[in-house]
Amino acid sequence: MKAVAMVVMLALNGYVYAQKIISEGTLVYTIATQTGSNAAQPDPLSGATNTVYLKGNLSKTEMSSPLGKETTIYDAKSSTGVILKEYSGQKLMITLTKDNWTSHNKKFEGIVFTPTTDTKKIAGYNCVMATAKLKDGSVMTVFYSPDINVNDKNYNQLFKNLPGLPVEYEFESGKLKFKYTLASVDPGAVAVSKFDIPKSGYRVMSYDESRVGKKDSN
C-alpha cells in the first residue's frame, strides 16, 4: 500500500508541476525604452507593443509603435518567411529563404541562458531570472516562467533554448535600453489568415538586397 501511495503522490506532483505548453494563441508585450541613465526623458516608443501570434508551425511577430510597424511572418516547416516594414508611409517586404533566416539570427547562435537564484512575480507568473551573453559581448537579462512555454520555439531564436516563457526581458541597442513586459496571454484560436503574406502594396526585395550597403552586425 505504501508503494502504491508513493506512486500516486509522485503522479499528483507531476501533474501539479507539469509545464503548460502553448501551441496556439496570442502573446502581447508592452515595450518601454530608456536613453542612457536619464529615465526622465520622453519614451520614443511610448505605447509600443510586440504581439506574437502562434499556430502550429506558423508564427507572426508584430511590433507596433508611434514610429511605425515591423512584422515578421515565419513558417518553421519550410524555414521561410518575410519581414514587413511600414515606416513614414513606405511599405517594404523582405523575403527570407532558409539560409536567410539562419543568417538573420546568426547573432543568437549558441546562446545559453544561465538561471540565477533571483525570482519575482510578474503579470501573475512566478519567474526566475536568467542571464546570457551574446556574440557581440552584450549581456541580456530575462525573467521567465518555468510553468508555461511555447511549443514551437522558432518564433524567436533568441529564446529557443530558454526553459520557459519569457515574461520580462531587457537588452541594449546603441544608446537605448529596451524593456519588454508580458501584458497578456490568450490561448484562443488564431485564424490561419493571420499568417497570409500580402500579395500587393509592398515594395519587395530579397534579404541579400536589403543588406547591400549595410555592415553585417551578425
mmCIF file of C-alpha atoms in Angstrom:
data_model
loop_
_atom_site.group_PDB
_atom_site.id
_atom_site.type_symbol
_atom_site.label_atom_id
_atom_site.label_comp_id
_atom_site.label_asym_id
_atom_site.label_seq_id
_atom_site.Cartn_x
_atom_site.Cartn_y
_atom_site.Cartn_z
ATOM 1 C CA MET A 1 0.000 0.000 0.000
ATOM 2 C CA LYS A 2 2.837 2.369 0.823
ATOM 3 C CA ALA A 3 4.359 1.770 -2.600
ATOM 4 C CA VAL A 4 1.032 2.499 -4.290
ATOM 5 C CA ALA A 5 0.576 5.659 -2.225
ATOM 6 C CA MET A 6 4.045 6.817 -3.222
ATOM 7 C CA VAL A 7 3.289 6.290 -6.912
ATOM 8 C CA VAL A 8 0.038 8.260 -6.585
ATOM 9 C CA MET A 9 1.821 11.117 -4.816
ATOM 10 C CA LEU A 10 4.504 11.254 -7.481
ATOM 11 C CA ALA A 11 1.847 11.254 -10.197
ATOM 12 C CA LEU A 12 -0.030 14.083 -8.492
ATOM 13 C CA ASN A 13 3.148 16.091 -8.057
ATOM 14 C CA GLY A 14 3.985 15.556 -11.701
ATOM 15 C CA TYR A 15 0.562 16.882 -12.631
ATOM 16 C CA VAL A 16 0.809 19.917 -10.362
ATOM 17 C CA TYR A 17 4.198 20.929 -11.689
ATOM 18 C CA ALA A 18 3.613 19.972 -15.329
ATOM 19 C CA GLN A 19 4.569 22.774 -17.674
ATOM 20 C CA LYS A 20 1.705 24.267 -19.673
ATOM 21 C CA ILE A 21 2.538 24.255 -23.381
ATOM 22 C CA ILE A 22 1.045 26.763 -25.824
ATOM 23 C CA SER A 23 0.751 25.530 -29.413
ATOM 24 C CA GLU A 24 -1.720 28.213 -30.484
ATOM 25 C CA GLY A 25 -2.527 31.625 -29.098
ATOM 26 C CA THR A 26 -1.509 35.264 -28.785
ATOM 27 C CA LEU A 27 1.141 36.874 -26.578
ATOM 28 C CA VAL A 28 1.226 40.638 -26.069
ATOM 29 C CA TYR A 29 4.215 42.521 -24.648
ATOM 30 C CA THR A 30 4.475 46.198 -23.804
ATOM 31 C CA ILE A 31 7.738 47.942 -24.741
ATOM 32 C CA ALA A 32 9.479 50.707 -22.830
ATOM 33 C CA THR A 33 12.759 52.403 -23.672
ATOM 34 C CA GLN A 34 15.298 54.398 -21.745
ATOM 35 C CA THR A 35 18.074 56.551 -23.132
ATOM 36 C CA GLY A 36 21.308 56.331 -21.161
ATOM 37 C CA SER A 37 20.805 56.885 -17.432
ATOM 38 C CA ASN A 38 18.151 59.570 -17.822
ATOM 39 C CA ALA A 39 14.900 57.755 -17.077
ATOM 40 C CA ALA A 40 13.045 61.091 -17.107
ATOM 41 C CA GLN A 41 13.466 61.546 -20.859
ATOM 42 C CA PRO A 42 10.356 61.006 -23.022
ATOM 43 C CA ASP A 43 9.950 57.424 -24.211
ATOM 44 C CA PRO A 44 10.240 57.429 -28.043
ATOM 45 C CA LEU A 45 8.285 54.177 -28.127
ATOM 46 C CA SER A 46 5.567 55.184 -25.677
ATOM 47 C CA GLY A 47 2.585 52.896 -26.211
ATOM 48 C CA ALA A 48 4.582 50.400 -28.293
ATOM 49 C CA THR A 49 3.587 46.741 -28.229
ATOM 50 C CA ASN A 50 5.024 43.488 -29.502
ATOM 51 C CA THR A 51 2.335 40.945 -30.389
ATOM 52 C CA VAL A 52 3.150 37.310 -31.140
ATOM 53 C CA TYR A 53 0.620 35.086 -32.916
ATOM 54 C CA LEU A 54 1.226 31.322 -32.835
ATOM 55 C CA LYS A 55 -0.462 28.488 -34.698
ATOM 56 C CA GLY A 56 1.377 25.180 -35.055
ATOM 57 C CA ASN A 57 4.490 25.792 -37.148
ATOM 58 C CA LEU A 58 3.359 29.319 -38.079
ATOM 59 C CA SER A 59 4.283 32.477 -36.193
ATOM 60 C CA LYS A 60 3.779 36.199 -36.652
ATOM 61 C CA THR A 61 5.532 38.829 -34.565
ATOM 62 C CA GLU A 62 4.212 42.364 -34.915
ATOM 63 C CA MET A 63 5.949 45.334 -33.302
ATOM 64 C CA SER A 64 3.808 48.486 -33.418
ATOM 65 C CA SER A 65 4.936 51.900 -32.205
ATOM 66 C CA PRO A 66 4.343 55.612 -32.920
ATOM 67 C CA LEU A 67 7.231 55.343 -35.392
ATOM 68 C CA GLY A 68 5.630 52.598 -37.496
ATOM 69 C CA LYS A 69 5.204 48.855 -37.644
ATOM 70 C CA GLU A 70 7.507 45.910 -38.313
ATOM 71 C CA THR A 71 6.176 42.391 -38.763
ATOM 72 C CA THR A 72 7.870 39.021 -39.192
ATOM 73 C CA ILE A 73 5.868 36.083 -40.559
ATOM 74 C CA TYR A 74 7.635 32.728 -40.359
ATOM 75 C CA ASP A 75 6.829 29.153 -41.340
ATOM 76 C CA ALA A 76 9.011 26.759 -39.325
ATOM 77 C CA LYS A 77 8.022 23.843 -41.568
ATOM 78 C CA SER A 78 9.550 25.392 -44.695
ATOM 79 C CA SER A 79 12.001 27.600 -42.747
ATOM 80 C CA THR A 80 10.966 30.600 -44.870
ATOM 81 C CA GLY A 81 9.307 33.899 -44.098
ATOM 82 C CA VAL A 82 9.051 37.630 -44.704
ATOM 83 C CA ILE A 83 9.760 40.851 -42.847
ATOM 84 C CA LEU A 84 7.265 43.667 -43.432
ATOM 85 C CA LYS A 85 8.335 47.229 -42.625
ATOM 86 C CA GLU A 86 5.925 50.159 -42.580
ATOM 87 C CA TYR A 87 7.586 53.466 -41.746
ATOM 88 C CA SER A 88 6.949 57.056 -42.899
ATOM 89 C CA GLY A 89 4.348 55.940 -45.416
ATOM 90 C CA GLN A 90 6.704 53.443 -47.053
ATOM 91 C CA LYS A 91 5.937 49.718 -47.110
ATOM 92 C CA LEU A 92 8.715 47.198 -47.684
ATOM 93 C CA MET A 93 8.643 43.397 -47.823
ATOM 94 C CA ILE A 94 11.882 41.471 -47.359
ATOM 95 C CA THR A 95 11.731 37.793 -48.329
ATOM 96 C CA LEU A 96 13.664 35.202 -46.321
ATOM 97 C CA THR A 97 14.886 31.803 -47.501
ATOM 98 C CA LYS A 98 16.013 29.110 -45.069
ATOM 99 C CA ASP A 99 19.622 30.325 -45.333
ATOM 100 C CA ASN A 100 18.488 33.949 -44.933
ATOM 101 C CA TRP A 101 16.636 33.071 -41.722
ATOM 102 C CA THR A 102 19.774 31.416 -40.355
ATOM 103 C CA SER A 103 21.889 34.443 -41.285
ATOM 104 C CA HIS A 104 19.328 36.865 -39.842
ATOM 105 C CA ASN A 105 19.515 35.071 -36.475
ATOM 106 C CA LYS A 106 23.223 34.250 -36.506
ATOM 107 C CA LYS A 107 23.940 36.511 -33.527
ATOM 108 C CA PHE A 108 21.776 34.219 -31.380
ATOM 109 C CA GLU A 109 23.604 31.008 -32.307
ATOM 110 C CA GLY A 110 24.721 29.000 -29.307
ATOM 111 C CA ILE A 111 23.157 31.393 -26.806
ATOM 112 C CA VAL A 112 22.761 29.787 -23.392
ATOM 113 C CA PHE A 113 20.735 31.280 -20.555
ATOM 114 C CA THR A 114 22.024 30.648 -17.050
ATOM 115 C CA PRO A 115 19.309 30.663 -14.344
ATOM 116 C CA THR A 116 20.048 32.576 -11.142
ATOM 117 C CA THR A 117 18.540 32.384 -7.653
ATOM 118 C CA ASP A 118 16.648 35.667 -8.201
ATOM 119 C CA THR A 119 12.872 35.308 -8.533
ATOM 120 C CA LYS A 120 9.860 37.629 -8.696
ATOM 121 C CA LYS A 121 6.217 37.581 -9.687
ATOM 122 C CA ILE A 122 5.357 39.376 -12.933
ATOM 123 C CA ALA A 123 1.936 39.549 -14.589
ATOM 124 C CA GLY A 124 0.754 36.802 -12.247
ATOM 125 C CA TYR A 125 3.600 34.419 -13.144
ATOM 126 C CA ASN A 126 6.298 33.174 -10.781
ATOM 127 C CA CYS A 127 9.505 33.986 -12.653
ATOM 128 C CA VAL A 128 13.172 33.051 -12.474
ATOM 129 C CA MET A 129 15.900 35.416 -13.631
ATOM 130 C CA ALA A 130 18.419 34.172 -16.180
ATOM 131 C CA THR A 131 21.305 35.881 -17.952
ATOM 132 C CA ALA A 132 23.074 35.268 -21.246
ATOM 133 C CA LYS A 133 25.955 36.767 -23.165
ATOM 134 C CA LEU A 134 25.531 37.359 -26.894
ATOM 135 C CA LYS A 135 28.214 37.082 -29.556
ATOM 136 C CA ASP A 136 28.648 40.853 -29.651
ATOM 137 C CA GLY A 137 29.552 40.816 -25.964
ATOM 138 C CA SER A 138 26.286 42.333 -24.726
ATOM 139 C CA VAL A 139 24.615 40.777 -21.710
ATOM 140 C CA MET A 140 20.895 40.082 -21.630
ATOM 141 C CA THR A 141 18.636 39.574 -18.625
ATOM 142 C CA VAL A 142 15.317 37.755 -18.769
ATOM 143 C CA PHE A 143 12.735 36.745 -16.214
ATOM 144 C CA TYR A 144 10.964 33.621 -17.431
ATOM 145 C CA SER A 145 8.173 31.436 -16.120
ATOM 146 C CA PRO A 146 9.069 27.721 -15.910
ATOM 147 C CA ASP A 147 5.336 26.970 -15.589
ATOM 148 C CA ILE A 148 4.481 27.848 -19.195
ATOM 149 C CA ASN A 149 6.222 27.517 -22.555
ATOM 150 C CA VAL A 150 5.655 27.705 -26.291
ATOM 151 C CA ASN A 151 5.542 24.517 -28.347
ATOM 152 C CA ASP A 152 7.351 25.925 -31.399
ATOM 153 C CA LYS A 153 10.300 27.987 -30.118
ATOM 154 C CA ASN A 154 11.303 29.032 -33.665
ATOM 155 C CA TYR A 155 9.170 32.175 -33.428
ATOM 156 C CA ASN A 156 12.041 33.831 -31.560
ATOM 157 C CA GLN A 157 15.527 32.364 -31.984
ATOM 158 C CA LEU A 158 16.742 34.398 -29.020
ATOM 159 C CA PHE A 159 14.682 32.287 -26.614
ATOM 160 C CA LYS A 160 14.914 28.954 -28.409
ATOM 161 C CA ASN A 161 16.878 27.401 -25.525
ATOM 162 C CA LEU A 162 15.051 29.165 -22.684
ATOM 163 C CA PRO A 163 13.278 26.562 -20.465
ATOM 164 C CA GLY A 164 10.119 28.633 -20.116
ATOM 165 C CA LEU A 165 8.160 31.626 -21.399
ATOM 166 C CA PRO A 166 9.972 34.997 -21.364
ATOM 167 C CA VAL A 167 7.833 37.298 -19.197
ATOM 168 C CA GLU A 168 10.144 40.298 -18.861
ATOM 169 C CA TYR A 169 13.428 40.966 -20.611
ATOM 170 C CA GLU A 170 15.848 43.794 -21.295
ATOM 171 C CA PHE A 171 18.542 44.424 -23.859
ATOM 172 C CA GLU A 172 20.542 47.375 -25.131
ATOM 173 C CA SER A 173 20.872 48.588 -28.708
ATOM 174 C CA GLY A 174 23.153 51.551 -29.219
ATOM 175 C CA LYS A 175 22.260 54.144 -26.597
ATOM 176 C CA LEU A 176 18.789 52.742 -25.997
ATOM 177 C CA LYS A 177 17.718 50.165 -23.440
ATOM 178 C CA PHE A 178 14.579 48.202 -24.338
ATOM 179 C CA LYS A 179 12.336 46.511 -21.787
ATOM 180 C CA TYR A 180 9.627 44.058 -22.828
ATOM 181 C CA THR A 181 6.953 43.005 -20.322
ATOM 182 C CA LEU A 182 4.273 40.385 -20.906
ATOM 183 C CA ALA A 183 0.853 42.024 -20.743
ATOM 184 C CA SER A 184 -1.411 39.121 -21.714
ATOM 185 C CA VAL A 185 -1.545 35.506 -22.879
ATOM 186 C CA ASP A 186 -4.565 34.384 -24.897
ATOM 187 C CA PRO A 187 -4.552 30.625 -25.667
ATOM 188 C CA GLY A 188 -7.522 31.027 -28.006
ATOM 189 C CA ALA A 189 -7.623 30.004 -31.654
ATOM 190 C CA VAL A 190 -5.816 32.160 -34.226
ATOM 191 C CA ALA A 191 -7.166 32.334 -37.795
ATOM 192 C CA VAL A 192 -4.762 30.885 -40.367
ATOM 193 C CA SER A 193 -5.390 34.002 -42.482
ATOM 194 C CA LYS A 194 -3.453 35.950 -39.840
ATOM 195 C CA PHE A 195 -0.296 34.473 -41.402
ATOM 196 C CA ASP A 196 -1.107 35.323 -45.013
ATOM 197 C CA ILE A 197 1.698 37.123 -46.819
ATOM 198 C CA PRO A 198 0.491 40.306 -48.618
ATOM 199 C CA LYS A 199 0.358 39.993 -52.395
ATOM 200 C CA SER A 200 0.437 43.717 -53.142
ATOM 201 C CA GLY A 201 1.063 47.137 -51.644
ATOM 202 C CA TYR A 202 4.684 46.470 -50.699
ATOM 203 C CA ARG A 203 7.988 47.046 -52.419
ATOM 204 C CA VAL A 204 9.512 43.545 -52.469
ATOM 205 C CA MET A 205 13.211 42.786 -52.171
ATOM 206 C CA SER A 206 15.317 39.794 -51.206
ATOM 207 C CA TYR A 207 17.158 39.577 -47.895
ATOM 208 C CA ASP A 208 20.503 39.915 -49.710
ATOM 209 C CA GLU A 209 19.284 43.060 -51.498
ATOM 210 C CA SER A 210 18.187 44.555 -48.168
ATOM 211 C CA ARG A 211 21.701 44.016 -46.769
ATOM 212 C CA VAL A 212 23.517 45.883 -49.565
ATOM 213 C CA GLY A 213 25.465 48.780 -48.114
ATOM 214 C CA LYS A 214 24.878 47.656 -44.552
ATOM 215 C CA LYS A 215 27.500 46.471 -42.113
ATOM 216 C CA ASP A 216 26.653 42.923 -41.085
ATOM 217 C CA SER A 217 26.168 43.064 -37.346
ATOM 218 C CA ASN A 218 25.508 39.338 -37.146
#
